[in-house]
PDB file of C-alpha atoms in Angstrom:
ATOM      1  CA  VAL A   1      16.133  52.707  -3.749  1.00 90.00           C
ATOM      2  CA  LEU A   2      16.217  49.056  -2.728  1.00 90.00           C
ATOM      3  CA  THR A   3      18.371  48.078   0.242  1.00 90.00           C
ATOM      4  CA  THR A   4      18.939  45.476   2.937  1.00 90.00           C
ATOM      5  CA  LEU A   5      20.589  48.125   5.153  1.00 87.00           C
ATOM      6  CA  SER A   6      23.487  45.654   5.482  1.00 87.00           C
ATOM      7  CA  ALA A   7      26.134  48.316   6.092  1.00 84.00           C
ATOM      8  CA  HIS A   8      24.110  50.053   8.802  1.00 80.00           C
ATOM      9  CA  HIS A   9      22.085  47.350  10.518  1.00 78.00           C
ATOM     10  CA  GLY A  10      23.953  47.669  13.807  1.00 81.00           C
ATOM     11  CA  SER A  11      22.912  51.266  14.479  1.00 87.00           C
ATOM     12  CA  LEU A  12      19.451  52.829  14.429  1.00 91.00           C
ATOM     13  CA  GLU A  13      21.123  56.252  14.223  1.00 92.00           C
ATOM     14  CA  GLU A  14      22.998  55.231  11.052  1.00 91.00           C
ATOM     15  CA  ILE A  15      19.832  53.754   9.516  1.00 92.00           C
ATOM     16  CA  ASN A  16      17.947  56.971  10.247  1.00 92.00           C
ATOM     17  CA  ASN A  17      20.791  59.065   8.785  1.00 93.00           C
ATOM     18  CA  ILE A  18      20.770  56.975   5.586  1.00 92.00           C
ATOM     19  CA  VAL A  19      16.977  57.193   5.261  1.00 94.00           C
ATOM     20  CA  ARG A  20      17.063  60.942   5.962  1.00 94.00           C
ATOM     21  CA  GLY A  21      19.812  61.417   3.362  1.00 93.00           C
ATOM     22  CA  LEU A  22      17.853  59.478   0.747  1.00 94.00           C
ATOM     23  CA  CYS A  23      14.741  61.501   1.535  1.00 93.00           C
ATOM     24  CA  GLU A  24      16.643  64.770   1.230  1.00 93.00           C
ATOM     25  CA  VAL A  25      17.837  63.881  -2.281  1.00 93.00           C
ATOM     26  CA  ARG A  26      14.160  63.265  -3.085  1.00 90.00           C
ATOM     27  CA  VAL A  27      14.040  59.581  -3.920  1.00 92.00           C
ATOM     28  CA  SER A  28      10.491  58.515  -4.707  1.00 89.00           C
ATOM     29  CA  ALA A  29      10.540  55.440  -2.471  1.00 92.00           C
ATOM     30  CA  ILE A  30      12.775  53.289  -0.303  1.00 93.00           C
ATOM     31  CA  GLY A  31      12.344  49.523  -0.312  1.00 92.00           C
ATOM     32  CA  VAL A  32      13.899  47.650   2.613  1.00 92.00           C
ATOM     33  CA  LYS A  33      14.249  43.886   2.441  1.00 92.00           C
ATOM     34  CA  LEU A  34      13.571  42.433   5.866  1.00 91.00           C
ATOM     35  CA  GLY A  35      14.901  39.258   7.430  1.00 87.00           C
ATOM     36  CA  ARG A  36      18.563  39.248   6.552  1.00 85.00           C
ATOM     37  CA  PHE A  37      20.043  42.267   8.353  1.00 89.00           C
ATOM     38  CA  VAL A  38      16.959  44.074   9.667  1.00 89.00           C
ATOM     39  CA  ASP A  39      13.831  42.357  10.945  1.00 89.00           C
ATOM     40  CA  GLU A  40      11.639  45.437  11.317  1.00 90.00           C
ATOM     41  CA  ILE A  41      11.629  49.163  10.663  1.00 92.00           C
ATOM     42  CA  ASP A  42      11.777  51.364  13.730  1.00 91.00           C
ATOM     43  CA  PRO A  43       8.921  53.907  14.110  1.00 94.00           C
ATOM     44  CA  SER A  44      11.519  56.736  14.132  1.00 95.00           C
ATOM     45  CA  THR A  45      12.671  55.641  10.657  1.00 94.00           C
ATOM     46  CA  VAL A  46       9.087  55.534   9.403  1.00 94.00           C
ATOM     47  CA  ALA A  47       8.537  59.042  10.815  1.00 95.00           C
ATOM     48  CA  ILE A  48      11.540  60.381   8.873  1.00 95.00           C
ATOM     49  CA  ALA A  49      10.231  58.977   5.597  1.00 94.00           C
ATOM     50  CA  GLU A  50       6.703  60.249   6.298  1.00 94.00           C
ATOM     51  CA  SER A  51       7.982  63.742   7.133  1.00 94.00           C
ATOM     52  CA  HIS A  52       9.563  63.883   3.641  1.00 94.00           C
ATOM     53  CA  ASP A  53       6.561  62.253   1.875  1.00 93.00           C
ATOM     54  CA  VAL A  54       8.746  59.339   0.770  1.00 93.00           C
ATOM     55  CA  ALA A  55       7.180  55.890   0.600  1.00 92.00           C
ATOM     56  CA  LEU A  56       8.969  53.382   2.825  1.00 93.00           C
ATOM     57  CA  VAL A  57       8.177  49.863   1.660  1.00 91.00           C
ATOM     58  CA  THR A  58       9.164  46.665   3.421  1.00 91.00           C
ATOM     59  CA  LEU A  59       9.875  43.586   1.328  1.00 90.00           C
ATOM     60  CA  GLU A  60       9.553  40.022   2.535  1.00 90.00           C
ATOM     61  CA  PRO A  61      12.771  37.965   2.791  1.00 88.00           C
ATOM     62  CA  THR A  62      11.625  35.734  -0.087  1.00 89.00           C
ATOM     63  CA  VAL A  63      11.377  38.663  -2.542  1.00 87.00           C
ATOM     64  CA  TYR A  64      14.292  39.107  -4.940  1.00 87.00           C
ATOM     65  CA  PHE A  65      15.419  42.614  -5.887  1.00 88.00           C
ATOM     66  CA  ARG A  66      15.609  41.553  -9.541  1.00 89.00           C
ATOM     67  CA  GLU A  67      11.882  40.672  -9.454  1.00 90.00           C
ATOM     68  CA  VAL A  68      10.991  44.062  -7.957  1.00 87.00           C
ATOM     69  CA  LEU A  69      13.175  45.873 -10.505  1.00 88.00           C
ATOM     70  CA  SER A  70      11.735  43.877 -13.386  1.00 90.00           C
ATOM     71  CA  GLU A  71       8.147  44.686 -12.341  1.00 89.00           C
ATOM     72  CA  MET A  72       8.913  48.366 -11.831  1.00 86.00           C
ATOM     73  CA  LEU A  73      10.723  48.692 -15.161  1.00 90.00           C
ATOM     74  CA  SER A  74       7.773  47.014 -16.861  1.00 92.00           C
ATOM     75  CA  VAL A  75       5.381  49.543 -15.292  1.00 89.00           C
ATOM     76  CA  ILE A  76       7.647  52.473 -16.209  1.00 88.00           C
ATOM     77  CA  THR A  77       8.045  51.409 -19.846  1.00 92.00           C
ATOM     78  CA  GLY A  78       4.302  50.762 -20.094  1.00 91.00           C
ATOM     79  CA  ASN A  79       3.606  54.269 -18.767  1.00 89.00           C
ATOM     80  CA  GLN A  80       6.145  55.764 -21.162  1.00 92.00           C
ATOM     81  CA  ARG A  81       4.547  53.946 -24.093  1.00 92.00           C
ATOM     82  CA  GLN A  82       1.120  55.216 -23.051  1.00 90.00           C
ATOM     83  CA  ILE A  83       2.427  58.800 -22.771  1.00 87.00           C
ATOM     84  CA  LEU A  84       4.067  58.599 -26.207  1.00 91.00           C
ATOM     85  CA  ASN A  85       0.813  57.315 -27.727  1.00 91.00           C
ATOM     86  CA  GLN A  86      -1.106  60.157 -26.060  1.00 85.00           C
ATOM     87  CA  ILE A  87       1.413  62.716 -27.369  1.00 85.00           C
ATOM     88  CA  ASN A  88       1.140  61.301 -30.896  1.00 90.00           C
ATOM     89  CA  ASN A  89      -2.682  61.430 -30.750  1.00 87.00           C
ATOM     90  CA  ILE A  90      -2.699  65.019 -29.472  1.00 83.00           C
ATOM     91  CA  ASN A  91      -0.147  65.994 -32.099  1.00 85.00           C
ATOM     92  CA  GLN A  92      -2.294  64.512 -34.881  1.00 88.00           C
ATOM     93  CA  VAL A  93      -5.463  66.244 -33.642  1.00 83.00           C
ATOM     94  CA  LEU A  94      -3.704  69.613 -33.475  1.00 82.00           C
ATOM     95  CA  ILE A  95      -1.986  69.233 -36.847  1.00 88.00           C
ATOM     96  CA  ASP A  96      -5.332  68.366 -38.444  1.00 88.00           C
ATOM     97  CA  ALA A  97      -6.893  71.452 -36.840  1.00 84.00           C
ATOM     98  CA  ILE A  98      -4.051  73.699 -38.027  1.00 85.00           C
ATOM     99  CA  LEU A  99      -4.333  72.336 -41.568  1.00 90.00           C
ATOM    100  CA  LYS A 100      -8.048  73.148 -41.476  1.00 91.00           C
ATOM    101  CA  ASN A 101      -7.160  76.717 -40.417  1.00 89.00           C
ATOM    102  CA  ARG A 102      -9.015  76.538 -37.106  1.00 90.00           C
ATOM    103  CA  SER A 103      -8.926  79.557 -34.786  1.00 90.00           C
ATOM    104  CA  ILE A 104      -6.639  79.872 -31.773  1.00 89.00           C
ATOM    105  CA  GLN A 105      -9.685  79.413 -29.536  1.00 91.00           C
ATOM    106  CA  ASP A 106     -10.555  76.156 -31.334  1.00 91.00           C
ATOM    107  CA  LEU A 107      -6.972  74.928 -30.968  1.00 89.00           C
ATOM    108  CA  LEU A 108      -6.949  75.672 -27.235  1.00 91.00           C
ATOM    109  CA  ASP A 109     -10.331  73.956 -26.814  1.00 91.00           C
ATOM    110  CA  LEU A 110      -9.003  70.886 -28.635  1.00 88.00           C
ATOM    111  CA  PHE A 111      -5.816  70.884 -26.559  1.00 87.00           C
ATOM    112  CA  SER A 112      -7.601  71.223 -23.217  1.00 87.00           C
ATOM    113  CA  ARG A 113      -9.968  68.383 -24.154  1.00 85.00           C
ATOM    114  CA  GLN A 114      -6.949  66.160 -24.823  1.00 83.00           C
ATOM    115  CA  VAL A 115      -4.940  67.203 -21.750  1.00 83.00           C
ATOM    116  CA  ASP A 116      -6.338  67.912 -18.276  1.00 85.00           C
ATOM    117  CA  CYS A 117      -5.217  71.539 -18.022  1.00 89.00           C
ATOM    118  CA  TYR A 118      -5.951  75.246 -18.254  1.00 91.00           C
ATOM    119  CA  CYS A 119      -4.280  76.807 -21.288  1.00 93.00           C
ATOM    120  CA  CYS A 120      -4.151  80.254 -22.806  1.00 93.00           C
ATOM    121  CA  CYS A 121      -2.485  82.183 -25.575  1.00 93.00           C
ATOM    122  CA  LEU A 122      -0.955  85.509 -24.581  1.00 91.00           C
ATOM    123  CA  ASP A 123       0.113  88.415 -26.736  1.00 90.00           C
ATOM    124  CA  LEU A 124       3.575  89.865 -26.113  1.00 88.00           C
ATOM    125  CA  THR A 125       2.243  92.243 -23.444  1.00 87.00           C
ATOM    126  CA  GLY A 126       0.798  89.377 -21.393  1.00 88.00           C
ATOM    127  CA  ARG A 127      -2.828  89.977 -22.397  1.00 91.00           C
ATOM    128  CA  ILE A 128      -4.879  86.778 -22.810  1.00 91.00           C
ATOM    129  CA  ILE A 129      -5.968  86.349 -26.447  1.00 92.00           C
ATOM    130  CA  ALA A 130      -7.803  83.039 -25.950  1.00 93.00           C
ATOM    131  CA  GLU A 131      -8.159  80.524 -23.137  1.00 92.00           C
ATOM    132  CA  SER A 132      -9.674  77.136 -22.388  1.00 93.00           C
ATOM    133  CA  SER A 133      -9.827  74.781 -19.430  1.00 91.00           C
ATOM    134  CA  SER A 134     -10.690  71.175 -18.774  1.00 89.00           C
ATOM    135  CA  LEU A 135      -9.651  71.216 -15.121  1.00 85.00           C
ATOM    136  CA  SER A 136     -12.239  69.599 -12.900  1.00 75.00           C
ATOM    137  CA  ALA A 137     -11.173  71.682  -9.908  1.00 73.00           C
ATOM    138  CA  ALA A 138     -10.821  75.449  -9.783  1.00 75.00           C
ATOM    139  CA  PHE A 139      -7.356  76.921  -9.736  1.00 76.00           C
ATOM    140  CA  ASP A 140      -6.094  80.236  -8.454  1.00 83.00           C
ATOM    141  CA  LYS A 141      -6.387  82.647 -11.406  1.00 85.00           C
ATOM    142  CA  GLY A 142      -4.812  85.443  -9.313  1.00 87.00           C
ATOM    143  CA  ARG A 143      -1.753  83.270  -8.758  1.00 88.00           C
ATOM    144  CA  LEU A 144      -1.609  82.596 -12.510  1.00 88.00           C
ATOM    145  CA  ASN A 145      -1.797  86.325 -13.271  1.00 89.00           C
ATOM    146  CA  LYS A 146       1.156  86.935 -10.924  1.00 90.00           C
ATOM    147  CA  ARG A 147       3.135  84.220 -12.725  1.00 89.00           C
ATOM    148  CA  ILE A 148       2.271  85.728 -16.114  1.00 90.00           C
ATOM    149  CA  ASP A 149       3.413  89.168 -14.889  1.00 89.00           C
ATOM    150  CA  LEU A 150       6.661  87.674 -13.551  1.00 87.00           C
ATOM    151  CA  PHE A 151       7.254  85.772 -16.804  1.00 87.00           C
ATOM    152  CA  PHE A 152       6.884  88.924 -18.899  1.00 86.00           C
ATOM    153  CA  LYS A 153       8.988  90.955 -16.472  1.00 85.00           C
ATOM    154  CA  HIS A 154      11.862  88.546 -17.284  1.00 81.00           C
ATOM    155  CA  PHE A 155      10.702  87.754 -20.829  1.00 77.00           C
ATOM    156  CA  SER A 156      14.084  88.460 -22.420  1.00 75.00           C
ATOM    157  CA  GLU A 157      15.585  85.624 -20.330  1.00 73.00           C
ATOM    158  CA  HIS A 158      12.994  83.112 -21.624  1.00 66.00           C
ATOM    159  CA  VAL A 159      12.604  84.373 -25.174  1.00 67.00           C
ATOM    160  CA  ASN A 160      14.129  81.319 -26.879  1.00 71.00           C
ATOM    161  CA  SER A 161      13.054  78.527 -24.566  1.00 79.00           C
ATOM    162  CA  SER A 162      10.233  77.189 -22.478  1.00 83.00           C
ATOM    163  CA  TYR A 163       9.930  78.212 -18.842  1.00 85.00           C
ATOM    164  CA  GLN A 164       8.343  76.414 -15.882  1.00 87.00           C
ATOM    165  CA  ASP A 165       7.119  77.897 -12.611  1.00 84.00           C
ATOM    166  CA  ASP A 166       5.807  75.029 -10.472  1.00 83.00           C
ATOM    167  CA  ASP A 167       2.622  73.815 -12.247  1.00 87.00           C
ATOM    168  CA  THR A 168       2.671  76.564 -14.901  1.00 89.00           C
ATOM    169  CA  PHE A 169       4.506  76.272 -18.227  1.00 90.00           C
ATOM    170  CA  PHE A 170       5.242  78.995 -20.793  1.00 91.00           C
ATOM    171  CA  PHE A 171       6.167  78.337 -24.428  1.00 90.00           C
ATOM    172  CA  PRO A 172       7.087  81.188 -26.784  1.00 88.00           C
ATOM    173  CA  CYS A 173       5.363  80.660 -30.160  1.00 85.00           C
ATOM    174  CA  THR A 174       7.564  81.608 -33.090  1.00 81.00           C
ATOM    175  CA  ALA A 175       7.074  81.849 -36.832  1.00 78.00           C
ATOM    176  CA  GLN A 176       9.711  82.954 -39.321  1.00 77.00           C
ATOM    177  CA  GLU A 177      12.131  83.577 -36.440  1.00 78.00           C
ATOM    178  CA  GLN A 178       9.795  86.026 -34.688  1.00 80.00           C
ATOM    179  CA  ILE A 179       7.981  85.487 -31.416  1.00 81.00           C
ATOM    180  CA  LEU A 180       4.302  86.058 -32.075  1.00 83.00           C
ATOM    181  CA  SER A 181       2.740  84.980 -28.801  1.00 87.00           C
ATOM    182  CA  VAL A 182       3.223  82.855 -25.699  1.00 89.00           C
ATOM    183  CA  PHE A 183       1.381  79.624 -24.929  1.00 88.00           C
ATOM    184  CA  CYS A 184       0.715  79.036 -21.212  1.00 88.00           C
ATOM    185  CA  ILE A 185      -0.424  75.768 -19.589  1.00 88.00           C
ATOM    186  CA  VAL A 186      -1.433  75.149 -15.977  1.00 89.00           C
ATOM    187  CA  THR A 187      -1.504  71.470 -15.038  1.00 84.00           C
ATOM    188  CA  PRO A 188      -3.430  70.074 -12.091  1.00 75.00           C
ATOM    189  CA  GLU A 189      -1.535  69.194  -8.969  1.00 60.00           C
ATOM    190  CA  PRO A 190      -0.997  65.429  -8.807  1.00 48.00           C
ATOM    191  CA  GLN A 191      -3.388  63.638  -6.490  1.00 40.00           C
ATOM    192  CA  ILE A 192      -1.656  61.412  -3.940  1.00 37.00           C
ATOM    193  CA  GLU A 193      -3.483  58.134  -3.460  1.00 36.00           C
TER     194      GLU A 193
END
């Protein structure tokens, strides 16, 4: 969200309420242009943003919102293009492996080399058939087992769609309209820089 705080510049309480409200709806960042209505950000406002892990960025008076938006949209579309290229590459690698009749273990190894993750294939009782990991850091396997148990406890609710529990994703694998297994992926928690 980019703002000059023009409607609230006369009251620190109103500014803090607006910032708190934006933080509570989980915006990723708040950019405040200084110099026109607000000359500085009060430490209490900074504390609100920090308590919600929302970046609070100040912009110089000479910066135009259209320039900021243009740069950000360029970064976003570049990232989207990169993600689409990565998806296409992974898709091609996996299709080639399937056409060569590779084992489930080989497919999981290929997938985990392409994507930083832990992945496994589960039978319909929740037993791990094959697994692979490329995660650099260890993850809580006990926590994963609890999520697997919970998924299968409510399996009928997720039978026709994917399901996400925080950093863990479940995908029912179907062939000829029958569910044969479940694919599970655990992604690493994003690192905040």
